[in-house]
mmCIF file with all atom_site columns, C-alpha atoms in Angstrom:
data_model
loop_
_atom_site.group_PDB
_atom_site.id
_atom_site.type_symbol
_atom_site.label_atom_id
_atom_site.label_alt_id
_atom_site.label_comp_id
_atom_site.label_asym_id
_atom_site.label_entity_id
_atom_site.label_seq_id
_atom_site.pdbx_PDB_ins_code
_atom_site.Cartn_x
_atom_site.Cartn_y
_atom_site.Cartn_z
_atom_site.occupancy
_atom_site.B_iso_or_equiv
_atom_site.pdbx_formal_charge
_atom_site.auth_seq_id
_atom_site.auth_comp_id
_atom_site.auth_asym_id
_atom_site.auth_atom_id
_atom_site.pdbx_PDB_model_num
ATOM 1   C CA . UNK A 1 1   ? 1.714   34.339  -28.744 1.00 0.00 ? 3   UNK A CA 1
ATOM 2   C CA . UNK A 1 2   ? 3.251   33.225  -25.200 1.00 0.00 ? 4   UNK A CA 1
ATOM 3   C CA . UNK A 1 3   ? 0.286   35.109  -23.905 1.00 0.00 ? 5   UNK A CA 1
ATOM 4   C CA . UNK A 1 4   ? -2.009  32.199  -25.362 1.00 0.00 ? 6   UNK A CA 1
ATOM 5   C CA . UNK A 1 5   ? -3.394  29.795  -23.146 1.00 0.00 ? 7   UNK A CA 1
ATOM 6   C CA . UNK A 1 6   ? -2.193  26.157  -24.201 1.00 0.00 ? 8   UNK A CA 1
ATOM 7   C CA . UNK A 1 7   ? -4.514  24.288  -26.931 1.00 0.00 ? 9   UNK A CA 1
ATOM 8   C CA . UNK A 1 8   ? -4.360  21.134  -24.308 1.00 0.00 ? 10  UNK A CA 1
ATOM 9   C CA . UNK A 1 9   ? -5.225  21.070  -20.592 1.00 0.00 ? 11  UNK A CA 1
ATOM 10  C CA . UNK A 1 10  ? -1.960  20.537  -18.854 1.00 0.00 ? 12  UNK A CA 1
ATOM 11  C CA . UNK A 1 11  ? -2.330  17.258  -15.892 1.00 0.00 ? 13  UNK A CA 1
ATOM 12  C CA . UNK A 1 12  ? -0.216  16.984  -13.871 1.00 0.00 ? 14  UNK A CA 1
ATOM 13  C CA . UNK A 1 13  ? 0.265   12.982  -12.416 1.00 0.00 ? 15  UNK A CA 1
ATOM 14  C CA . UNK A 1 14  ? -0.935  14.301  -8.915  1.00 0.00 ? 16  UNK A CA 1
ATOM 15  C CA . UNK A 1 15  ? -4.143  15.289  -10.159 1.00 0.00 ? 17  UNK A CA 1
ATOM 16  C CA . UNK A 1 16  ? -4.718  11.682  -11.100 1.00 0.00 ? 18  UNK A CA 1
ATOM 17  C CA . UNK A 1 17  ? -3.989  9.872   -7.870  1.00 0.00 ? 19  UNK A CA 1
ATOM 18  C CA . UNK A 1 18  ? -7.695  9.886   -6.946  1.00 0.00 ? 20  UNK A CA 1
ATOM 19  C CA . UNK A 1 19  ? -8.135  7.553   -9.908  1.00 0.00 ? 21  UNK A CA 1
ATOM 20  C CA . UNK A 1 20  ? -5.239  5.457   -9.505  1.00 0.00 ? 22  UNK A CA 1
ATOM 21  C CA . UNK A 1 21  ? -7.434  2.070   -7.910  1.00 0.00 ? 23  UNK A CA 1
ATOM 22  C CA . UNK A 1 22  ? -8.227  1.736   -11.285 1.00 0.00 ? 24  UNK A CA 1
ATOM 23  C CA . UNK A 1 23  ? -4.989  2.415   -12.964 1.00 0.00 ? 25  UNK A CA 1
ATOM 24  C CA . UNK A 1 24  ? -3.120  1.004   -10.045 1.00 0.00 ? 26  UNK A CA 1
ATOM 25  C CA . UNK A 1 25  ? -0.889  3.801   -9.949  1.00 0.00 ? 27  UNK A CA 1
ATOM 26  C CA . UNK A 1 26  ? 0.310   3.638   -6.570  1.00 0.00 ? 28  UNK A CA 1
ATOM 27  C CA . UNK A 1 27  ? 0.090   0.168   -4.423  1.00 0.00 ? 29  UNK A CA 1
ATOM 28  C CA . UNK A 1 28  ? -2.717  -0.102  -1.911  1.00 0.00 ? 30  UNK A CA 1
ATOM 29  C CA . UNK A 1 29  ? -2.538  1.308   1.415   1.00 0.00 ? 31  UNK A CA 1
ATOM 30  C CA . UNK A 1 30  ? -3.310  0.276   4.838   1.00 0.00 ? 32  UNK A CA 1
ATOM 31  C CA . UNK A 1 31  ? -6.362  1.701   6.611   1.00 0.00 ? 33  UNK A CA 1
ATOM 32  C CA . UNK A 1 32  ? -5.510  3.449   10.215  1.00 0.00 ? 34  UNK A CA 1
ATOM 33  C CA . UNK A 1 33  ? -7.592  1.645   12.771  1.00 0.00 ? 35  UNK A CA 1
ATOM 34  C CA . UNK A 1 34  ? -6.823  4.824   15.280  1.00 0.00 ? 36  UNK A CA 1
ATOM 35  C CA . UNK A 1 35  ? -3.015  5.075   16.209  1.00 0.00 ? 37  UNK A CA 1
ATOM 36  C CA . UNK A 1 36  ? -1.974  2.697   14.000  1.00 0.00 ? 38  UNK A CA 1
ATOM 37  C CA . UNK A 1 37  ? 0.055   4.626   11.772  1.00 0.00 ? 39  UNK A CA 1
ATOM 38  C CA . UNK A 1 38  ? 3.424   3.226   13.103  1.00 0.00 ? 40  UNK A CA 1
ATOM 39  C CA . UNK A 1 39  ? 2.133   -0.506  12.100  1.00 0.00 ? 41  UNK A CA 1
ATOM 40  C CA . UNK A 1 40  ? 1.149   0.850   8.771   1.00 0.00 ? 42  UNK A CA 1
ATOM 41  C CA . UNK A 1 41  ? 4.260   2.521   7.999   1.00 0.00 ? 43  UNK A CA 1
ATOM 42  C CA . UNK A 1 42  ? 6.481   -0.388  9.008   1.00 0.00 ? 44  UNK A CA 1
ATOM 43  C CA . UNK A 1 43  ? 4.503   -2.678  6.885   1.00 0.00 ? 45  UNK A CA 1
ATOM 44  C CA . UNK A 1 44  ? 4.289   -0.651  3.903   1.00 0.00 ? 46  UNK A CA 1
ATOM 45  C CA . UNK A 1 45  ? 8.115   -0.397  3.897   1.00 0.00 ? 47  UNK A CA 1
ATOM 46  C CA . UNK A 1 46  ? 8.798   -4.177  4.547   1.00 0.00 ? 48  UNK A CA 1
ATOM 47  C CA . UNK A 1 47  ? 6.277   -4.876  1.330   1.00 0.00 ? 49  UNK A CA 1
ATOM 48  C CA . UNK A 1 48  ? 8.666   -3.120  -0.944  1.00 0.00 ? 50  UNK A CA 1
ATOM 49  C CA . UNK A 1 49  ? 11.215  -6.390  -0.076  1.00 0.00 ? 51  UNK A CA 1
ATOM 50  C CA . UNK A 1 50  ? 10.300  -8.554  -2.576  1.00 0.00 ? 52  UNK A CA 1
ATOM 51  C CA . UNK A 1 51  ? 12.335  -11.410 -0.830  1.00 0.00 ? 53  UNK A CA 1
ATOM 52  C CA . UNK A 1 52  ? 10.394  -10.285 2.838   1.00 0.00 ? 54  UNK A CA 1
ATOM 53  C CA . UNK A 1 53  ? 6.981   -11.355 0.874   1.00 0.00 ? 55  UNK A CA 1
ATOM 54  C CA . UNK A 1 54  ? 8.257   -14.756 -0.223  1.00 0.00 ? 56  UNK A CA 1
ATOM 55  C CA . UNK A 1 55  ? 9.883   -15.637 2.918   1.00 0.00 ? 57  UNK A CA 1
ATOM 56  C CA . UNK A 1 56  ? 6.504   -15.093 5.200   1.00 0.00 ? 58  UNK A CA 1
ATOM 57  C CA . UNK A 1 57  ? 4.530   -16.497 2.508   1.00 0.00 ? 59  UNK A CA 1
ATOM 58  C CA . UNK A 1 58  ? 6.894   -20.016 2.490   1.00 0.00 ? 60  UNK A CA 1
ATOM 59  C CA . UNK A 1 59  ? 7.390   -20.070 6.551   1.00 0.00 ? 61  UNK A CA 1
ATOM 60  C CA . UNK A 1 60  ? 3.649   -19.539 6.731   1.00 0.00 ? 62  UNK A CA 1
ATOM 61  C CA . UNK A 1 61  ? 2.741   -22.850 4.628   1.00 0.00 ? 63  UNK A CA 1
ATOM 62  C CA . UNK A 1 62  ? 5.116   -24.816 7.432   1.00 0.00 ? 64  UNK A CA 1
ATOM 63  C CA . UNK A 1 63  ? 3.194   -23.335 10.167  1.00 0.00 ? 65  UNK A CA 1
ATOM 64  C CA . UNK A 1 64  ? 4.898   -20.698 12.038  1.00 0.00 ? 66  UNK A CA 1
ATOM 65  C CA . UNK A 1 65  ? 1.855   -19.257 14.188  1.00 0.00 ? 67  UNK A CA 1
ATOM 66  C CA . UNK A 1 66  ? -1.184  -17.083 13.844  1.00 0.00 ? 68  UNK A CA 1
ATOM 67  C CA . UNK A 1 67  ? 1.072   -13.651 13.621  1.00 0.00 ? 69  UNK A CA 1
ATOM 68  C CA . UNK A 1 68  ? 3.086   -15.142 10.507  1.00 0.00 ? 70  UNK A CA 1
ATOM 69  C CA . UNK A 1 69  ? -0.427  -16.375 9.100   1.00 0.00 ? 71  UNK A CA 1
ATOM 70  C CA . UNK A 1 70  ? -2.027  -13.130 9.677   1.00 0.00 ? 72  UNK A CA 1
ATOM 71  C CA . UNK A 1 71  ? 0.920   -11.124 8.013   1.00 0.00 ? 73  UNK A CA 1
ATOM 72  C CA . UNK A 1 72  ? 1.064   -13.902 5.039   1.00 0.00 ? 74  UNK A CA 1
ATOM 73  C CA . UNK A 1 73  ? -2.676  -13.482 4.505   1.00 0.00 ? 75  UNK A CA 1
ATOM 74  C CA . UNK A 1 74  ? -2.357  -8.948  4.532   1.00 0.00 ? 76  UNK A CA 1
ATOM 75  C CA . UNK A 1 75  ? 0.388   -9.038  1.992   1.00 0.00 ? 77  UNK A CA 1
ATOM 76  C CA . UNK A 1 76  ? -1.624  -11.053 -0.366  1.00 0.00 ? 78  UNK A CA 1
ATOM 77  C CA . UNK A 1 77  ? -4.843  -9.298  0.131   1.00 0.00 ? 79  UNK A CA 1
ATOM 78  C CA . UNK A 1 78  ? -2.378  -6.279  -0.446  1.00 0.00 ? 80  UNK A CA 1
ATOM 79  C CA . UNK A 1 79  ? -0.934  -7.283  -3.333  1.00 0.00 ? 81  UNK A CA 1
ATOM 80  C CA . UNK A 1 80  ? -4.161  -8.600  -5.245  1.00 0.00 ? 82  UNK A CA 1
ATOM 81  C CA . UNK A 1 81  ? -6.932  -6.072  -3.957  1.00 0.00 ? 83  UNK A CA 1
ATOM 82  C CA . UNK A 1 82  ? -8.339  -3.416  -6.389  1.00 0.00 ? 84  UNK A CA 1
ATOM 83  C CA . UNK A 1 83  ? -9.121  -0.939  -3.644  1.00 0.00 ? 85  UNK A CA 1
ATOM 84  C CA . UNK A 1 84  ? -6.954  2.073   -2.641  1.00 0.00 ? 86  UNK A CA 1
ATOM 85  C CA . UNK A 1 85  ? -6.721  0.400   0.525   1.00 0.00 ? 87  UNK A CA 1
ATOM 86  C CA . UNK A 1 86  ? -7.199  -2.756  3.123   1.00 0.00 ? 88  UNK A CA 1
ATOM 87  C CA . UNK A 1 87  ? -8.067  -2.626  6.267   1.00 0.00 ? 89  UNK A CA 1
ATOM 88  C CA . UNK A 1 88  ? -5.571  -5.025  8.496   1.00 0.00 ? 90  UNK A CA 1
ATOM 89  C CA . UNK A 1 89  ? -7.911  -5.629  11.317  1.00 0.00 ? 91  UNK A CA 1
ATOM 90  C CA . UNK A 1 90  ? -7.134  -9.229  11.653  1.00 0.00 ? 92  UNK A CA 1
ATOM 91  C CA . UNK A 1 91  ? -3.157  -8.547  11.749  1.00 0.00 ? 93  UNK A CA 1
ATOM 92  C CA . UNK A 1 92  ? -3.644  -6.004  14.479  1.00 0.00 ? 94  UNK A CA 1
ATOM 93  C CA . UNK A 1 93  ? -6.077  -7.739  16.448  1.00 0.00 ? 95  UNK A CA 1
ATOM 94  C CA . UNK A 1 94  ? -3.444  -10.662 16.422  1.00 0.00 ? 96  UNK A CA 1
ATOM 95  C CA . UNK A 1 95  ? -0.248  -8.812  16.674  1.00 0.00 ? 97  UNK A CA 1
ATOM 96  C CA . UNK A 1 96  ? -2.064  -6.798  20.061  1.00 0.00 ? 98  UNK A CA 1
ATOM 97  C CA . UNK A 1 97  ? -2.834  -10.043 21.467  1.00 0.00 ? 99  UNK A CA 1
ATOM 98  C CA . UNK A 1 98  ? 0.854   -11.594 21.176  1.00 0.00 ? 100 UNK A CA 1
ATOM 99  C CA . UNK A 1 99  ? 3.162   -8.513  21.352  1.00 0.00 ? 101 UNK A CA 1
ATOM 100 C CA . UNK A 1 100 ? 1.077   -6.626  24.526  1.00 0.00 ? 102 UNK A CA 1
ATOM 101 C CA . UNK A 1 101 ? 2.808   -3.774  24.680  1.00 0.00 ? 103 UNK A CA 1
ATOM 102 C CA . UNK A 1 102 ? 1.114   -2.350  21.512  1.00 0.00 ? 104 UNK A CA 1
ATOM 103 C CA . UNK A 1 103 ? -2.361  -3.696  23.246  1.00 0.00 ? 105 UNK A CA 1
ATOM 104 C CA . UNK A 1 104 ? -2.189  0.061   25.483  1.00 0.00 ? 106 UNK A CA 1
ATOM 105 C CA . UNK A 1 105 ? -4.691  1.903   25.990  1.00 0.00 ? 107 UNK A CA 1
ATOM 106 C CA . UNK A 1 106 ? -5.508  5.148   27.769  1.00 0.00 ? 108 UNK A CA 1
ATOM 107 C CA . UNK A 1 107 ? -8.463  6.333   30.252  1.00 0.00 ? 109 UNK A CA 1
ATOM 108 C CA . UNK A 1 108 ? -11.128 6.500   27.517  1.00 0.00 ? 110 UNK A CA 1
ATOM 109 C CA . UNK A 1 109 ? -10.568 2.729   26.057  1.00 0.00 ? 111 UNK A CA 1
ATOM 110 C CA . UNK A 1 110 ? -8.336  4.298   23.243  1.00 0.00 ? 112 UNK A CA 1
ATOM 111 C CA . UNK A 1 111 ? -5.529  2.953   21.797  1.00 0.00 ? 113 UNK A CA 1
ATOM 112 C CA . UNK A 1 112 ? -2.154  4.704   22.338  1.00 0.00 ? 114 UNK A CA 1
ATOM 113 C CA . UNK A 1 113 ? 0.030   5.873   19.671  1.00 0.00 ? 115 UNK A CA 1
ATOM 114 C CA . UNK A 1 114 ? 3.513   3.873   19.661  1.00 0.00 ? 116 UNK A CA 1
ATOM 115 C CA . UNK A 1 115 ? 6.986   4.255   18.375  1.00 0.00 ? 117 UNK A CA 1
ATOM 116 C CA . UNK A 1 116 ? 7.717   2.791   14.710  1.00 0.00 ? 118 UNK A CA 1
ATOM 117 C CA . UNK A 1 117 ? 10.946  1.795   15.481  1.00 0.00 ? 119 UNK A CA 1
ATOM 118 C CA . UNK A 1 118 ? 9.837   -0.409  18.731  1.00 0.00 ? 120 UNK A CA 1
ATOM 119 C CA . UNK A 1 119 ? 7.072   -1.829  16.806  1.00 0.00 ? 121 UNK A CA 1
ATOM 120 C CA . UNK A 1 120 ? 9.586   -2.806  13.970  1.00 0.00 ? 122 UNK A CA 1
ATOM 121 C CA . UNK A 1 121 ? 12.043  -4.332  16.212  1.00 0.00 ? 123 UNK A CA 1
ATOM 122 C CA . UNK A 1 122 ? 9.775   -6.329  18.456  1.00 0.00 ? 124 UNK A CA 1
ATOM 123 C CA . UNK A 1 123 ? 7.979   -7.962  14.855  1.00 0.00 ? 125 UNK A CA 1
ATOM 124 C CA . UNK A 1 124 ? 11.669  -8.748  13.404  1.00 0.00 ? 126 UNK A CA 1
ATOM 125 C CA . UNK A 1 125 ? 12.129  -10.538 16.956  1.00 0.00 ? 127 UNK A CA 1
ATOM 126 C CA . UNK A 1 126 ? 8.785   -12.408 16.733  1.00 0.00 ? 128 UNK A CA 1
ATOM 127 C CA . UNK A 1 127 ? 9.655   -13.333 12.794  1.00 0.00 ? 129 UNK A CA 1
ATOM 128 C CA . UNK A 1 128 ? 12.895  -13.965 13.593  1.00 0.00 ? 130 UNK A CA 1
ATOM 129 C CA . UNK A 1 129 ? 13.254  -16.916 11.139  1.00 0.00 ? 131 UNK A CA 1
ATOM 130 C CA . UNK A 1 130 ? 12.031  -15.290 8.063   1.00 0.00 ? 132 UNK A CA 1
ATOM 131 C CA . UNK A 1 131 ? 14.030  -11.651 9.047   1.00 0.00 ? 133 UNK A CA 1
ATOM 132 C CA . UNK A 1 132 ? 17.360  -13.575 10.586  1.00 0.00 ? 134 UNK A CA 1
ATOM 133 C CA . UNK A 1 133 ? 19.052  -13.362 6.948   1.00 0.00 ? 135 UNK A CA 1
ATOM 134 C CA . UNK A 1 134 ? 17.221  -10.744 5.376   1.00 0.00 ? 136 UNK A CA 1
ATOM 135 C CA . UNK A 1 135 ? 17.416  -7.935  7.611   1.00 0.00 ? 137 UNK A CA 1
ATOM 136 C CA . UNK A 1 136 ? 19.976  -9.330  10.396  1.00 0.00 ? 138 UNK A CA 1
ATOM 137 C CA . UNK A 1 137 ? 23.372  -6.883  10.772  1.00 0.00 ? 139 UNK A CA 1
ATOM 138 C CA . UNK A 1 138 ? 26.031  -8.319  13.005  1.00 0.00 ? 140 UNK A CA 1
ATOM 139 C CA . UNK A 1 139 ? 28.446  -5.801  14.646  1.00 0.00 ? 141 UNK A CA 1
ATOM 140 C CA . UNK A 1 140 ? 31.744  -5.926  16.682  1.00 0.00 ? 142 UNK A CA 1
ATOM 141 C CA . UNK A 1 141 ? 32.011  -3.814  19.702  1.00 0.00 ? 143 UNK A CA 1
ATOM 142 C CA . UNK A 1 142 ? 34.385  -1.631  21.500  1.00 0.00 ? 144 UNK A CA 1
ATOM 143 C CA . UNK A 1 143 ? 33.978  -0.158  24.957  1.00 0.00 ? 145 UNK A CA 1
ATOM 144 C CA . UNK A 1 144 ? 36.966  0.868   26.497  1.00 0.00 ? 146 UNK A CA 1
ATOM 145 C CA . UNK A 1 145 ? 39.247  -2.314  26.404  1.00 0.00 ? 147 UNK A CA 1
ATOM 146 C CA . UNK A 1 146 ? 36.190  -5.181  26.357  1.00 0.00 ? 148 UNK A CA 1
ATOM 147 C CA . UNK A 1 147 ? 35.172  -6.334  22.804  1.00 0.00 ? 149 UNK A CA 1
ATOM 148 C CA . UNK A 1 148 ? 31.390  -8.368  22.103  1.00 0.00 ? 150 UNK A CA 1
ATOM 149 C CA . UNK A 1 149 ? 29.324  -9.523  19.540  1.00 0.00 ? 151 UNK A CA 1
ATOM 150 C CA . UNK A 1 150 ? 25.965  -7.936  18.983  1.00 0.00 ? 152 UNK A CA 1
ATOM 151 C CA . UNK A 1 151 ? 22.997  -7.542  16.653  1.00 0.00 ? 153 UNK A CA 1
ATOM 152 C CA . UNK A 1 152 ? 20.720  -5.442  15.280  1.00 0.00 ? 154 UNK A CA 1
ATOM 153 C CA . UNK A 1 153 ? 17.665  -5.297  12.817  1.00 0.00 ? 155 UNK A CA 1
ATOM 154 C CA . UNK A 1 154 ? 18.516  -1.745  11.898  1.00 0.00 ? 156 UNK A CA 1
ATOM 155 C CA . UNK A 1 155 ? 21.591  1.044   11.704  1.00 0.00 ? 157 UNK A CA 1
ATOM 156 C CA . UNK A 1 156 ? 20.609  4.431   13.113  1.00 0.00 ? 158 UNK A CA 1
ATOM 157 C CA . UNK A 1 157 ? 21.707  7.422   10.974  1.00 0.00 ? 159 UNK A CA 1
ATOM 158 C CA . UNK A 1 158 ? 21.768  10.213  13.637  1.00 0.00 ? 160 UNK A CA 1
ATOM 159 C CA . UNK A 1 159 ? 20.506  13.777  12.100  1.00 0.00 ? 161 UNK A CA 1
ATOM 160 C CA . UNK A 1 160 ? 21.892  16.923  13.973  1.00 0.00 ? 162 UNK A CA 1
ATOM 161 C CA . UNK A 1 161 ? 22.755  20.369  12.284  1.00 0.00 ? 163 UNK A CA 1
ATOM 162 C CA . UNK A 1 162 ? 26.377  18.936  11.237  1.00 0.00 ? 164 UNK A CA 1
ATOM 163 C CA . UNK A 1 163 ? 24.739  16.120  8.814   1.00 0.00 ? 165 UNK A CA 1
ATOM 164 C CA . UNK A 1 164 ? 24.571  16.687  5.400   1.00 0.00 ? 166 UNK A CA 1
ATOM 165 C CA . UNK A 1 165 ? 24.603  13.142  4.267   1.00 0.00 ? 167 UNK A CA 1
ATOM 166 C CA . UNK A 1 166 ? 23.690  9.626   4.924   1.00 0.00 ? 168 UNK A CA 1
ATOM 167 C CA . UNK A 1 167 ? 27.059  8.273   5.821   1.00 0.00 ? 169 UNK A CA 1
ATOM 168 C CA . UNK A 1 168 ? 27.649  11.048  8.243   1.00 0.00 ? 170 UNK A CA 1
ATOM 169 C CA . UNK A 1 169 ? 24.828  10.195  9.987   1.00 0.00 ? 171 UNK A CA 1
ATOM 170 C CA . UNK A 1 170 ? 25.513  6.411   10.251  1.00 0.00 ? 172 UNK A CA 1
ATOM 171 C CA . UNK A 1 171 ? 28.952  7.001   11.316  1.00 0.00 ? 173 UNK A CA 1
ATOM 172 C CA . UNK A 1 172 ? 27.625  8.970   14.021  1.00 0.00 ? 174 UNK A CA 1
ATOM 173 C CA . UNK A 1 173 ? 25.076  5.841   14.993  1.00 0.00 ? 175 UNK A CA 1
ATOM 174 C CA . UNK A 1 174 ? 28.044  3.810   14.904  1.00 0.00 ? 176 UNK A CA 1
ATOM 175 C CA . UNK A 1 175 ? 30.280  5.698   17.273  1.00 0.00 ? 177 UNK A CA 1
ATOM 176 C CA . UNK A 1 176 ? 28.320  7.092   20.760  1.00 0.00 ? 178 UNK A CA 1
ATOM 177 C CA . UNK A 1 177 ? 29.243  8.218   24.604  1.00 0.00 ? 179 UNK A CA 1
ATOM 178 C CA . UNK A 1 178 ? 27.393  6.382   27.290  1.00 0.00 ? 180 UNK A CA 1
ATOM 179 C CA . UNK A 1 179 ? 26.844  6.971   30.814  1.00 0.00 ? 181 UNK A CA 1
ATOM 180 C CA . UNK A 1 180 ? 27.811  4.381   33.203  1.00 0.00 ? 182 UNK A CA 1
ATOM 181 C CA . UNK A 1 181 ? 27.358  4.636   37.107  1.00 0.00 ? 183 UNK A CA 1
ATOM 182 C CA . UNK A 1 182 ? 30.155  3.784   39.022  1.00 0.00 ? 184 UNK A CA 1
ATOM 183 C CA . UNK A 1 183 ? 29.205  3.853   42.772  1.00 0.00 ? 185 UNK A CA 1
ATOM 184 C CA . UNK A 1 184 ? 28.153  7.737   43.368  1.00 0.00 ? 186 UNK A CA 1
ATOM 185 C CA . UNK A 1 185 ? 29.510  8.541   40.065  1.00 0.00 ? 187 UNK A CA 1
ATOM 186 C CA . UNK A 1 186 ? 28.908  8.790   36.454  1.00 0.00 ? 188 UNK A CA 1
ATOM 187 C CA . UNK A 1 187 ? 31.447  8.099   33.662  1.00 0.00 ? 189 UNK A CA 1
ATOM 188 C CA . UNK A 1 188 ? 31.283  8.590   29.991  1.00 0.00 ? 190 UNK A CA 1
ATOM 189 C CA . UNK A 1 189 ? 32.513  5.456   28.086  1.00 0.00 ? 191 UNK A CA 1
ATOM 190 C CA . UNK A 1 190 ? 33.119  5.878   24.320  1.00 0.00 ? 192 UNK A CA 1
ATOM 191 C CA . UNK A 1 191 ? 31.436  2.666   22.610  1.00 0.00 ? 193 UNK A CA 1
ATOM 192 C CA . UNK A 1 192 ? 32.641  2.179   18.806  1.00 0.00 ? 194 UNK A CA 1
ATOM 193 C CA . UNK A 1 193 ? 30.733  -0.536  16.663  1.00 0.00 ? 195 UNK A CA 1
ATOM 194 C CA . UNK A 1 194 ? 32.086  -1.781  13.329  1.00 0.00 ? 196 UNK A CA 1
ATOM 195 C CA . UNK A 1 195 ? 29.926  -4.358  11.226  1.00 0.00 ? 197 UNK A CA 1
ATOM 196 C CA . UNK A 1 196 ? 30.960  -7.357  10.616  1.00 0.00 ? 198 UNK A CA 1
ATOM 197 C CA . UNK A 1 197 ? 28.327  -8.960  8.493   1.00 0.00 ? 199 UNK A CA 1
ATOM 198 C CA . UNK A 1 198 ? 25.454  -7.082  6.159   1.00 0.00 ? 200 UNK A CA 1
ATOM 199 C CA . UNK A 1 199 ? 22.247  -8.763  5.664   1.00 0.00 ? 201 UNK A CA 1
ATOM 200 C CA . UNK A 1 200 ? 20.699  -9.024  1.951   1.00 0.00 ? 202 UNK A CA 1
ATOM 201 C CA . UNK A 1 201 ? 18.244  -5.548  3.234   1.00 0.00 ? 203 UNK A CA 1
ATOM 202 C CA . UNK A 1 202 ? 19.639  -2.717  4.607   1.00 0.00 ? 204 UNK A CA 1
ATOM 203 C CA . UNK A 1 203 ? 16.911  -0.683  6.628   1.00 0.00 ? 205 UNK A CA 1
ATOM 204 C CA . UNK A 1 204 ? 18.486  2.741   7.887   1.00 0.00 ? 206 UNK A CA 1
ATOM 205 C CA . UNK A 1 205 ? 16.159  4.115   10.898  1.00 0.00 ? 207 UNK A CA 1
ATOM 206 C CA . UNK A 1 206 ? 16.643  8.327   10.444  1.00 0.00 ? 208 UNK A CA 1
ATOM 207 C CA . UNK A 1 207 ? 16.739  9.236   14.345  1.00 0.00 ? 209 UNK A CA 1
ATOM 208 C CA . UNK A 1 208 ? 16.013  13.265  14.628  1.00 0.00 ? 210 UNK A CA 1
ATOM 209 C CA . UNK A 1 209 ? 15.195  13.054  18.012  1.00 0.00 ? 211 UNK A CA 1
ATOM 210 C CA . UNK A 1 210 ? 16.902  13.175  21.593  1.00 0.00 ? 212 UNK A CA 1
ATOM 211 C CA . UNK A 1 211 ? 16.334  13.021  25.114  1.00 0.00 ? 213 UNK A CA 1
ATOM 212 C CA . UNK A 1 212 ? 17.065  15.592  27.610  1.00 0.00 ? 214 UNK A CA 1
ATOM 213 C CA . UNK A 1 213 ? 16.728  15.272  31.274  1.00 0.00 ? 215 UNK A CA 1
ATOM 214 C CA . UNK A 1 214 ? 15.828  18.905  31.517  1.00 0.00 ? 216 UNK A CA 1
#
């Protein structure tokens, strides 16, 4: 009889996530300390690379400064905890001292929202010995007849109404039109980037936002 109820109750995976602290279905997350979602999202992605965690632990053993040391402690706590979340208080405190642009507050004394891409790039710069071989991309850049070498910590996937696939968005990120001033005039110059060296881990920024002067 197709209208009869099932003999066993159907249990969906989503219904079991509340009890995931005991079963460890999901890894532990990071508690939001007030507009720290930009930091939490970046660290949650980076810790998916076992090589990154290993490099942080290895470099921190030889010193490396307070930022690297607190990052190592935080990653180890995330790995060992039996709770659903970890409060990254010490890391955030040290990070704001060293990376002062992320310590900005409003008139009420509340920390401002920040951009995840800006935080990621600044963090990679501060952790360059750790991040160099893992995340750094090398480019050859052409602007008209000028050539130069550049590097970045991620590739941009530009998303617009014409982009359906990752490869299309990445190509748009490699071929852009820049505006330059020549006296009182503004000229447009095409910049073409080509990859010359890939890292072990490729980070892609999905760029869905565009500035409009209006």
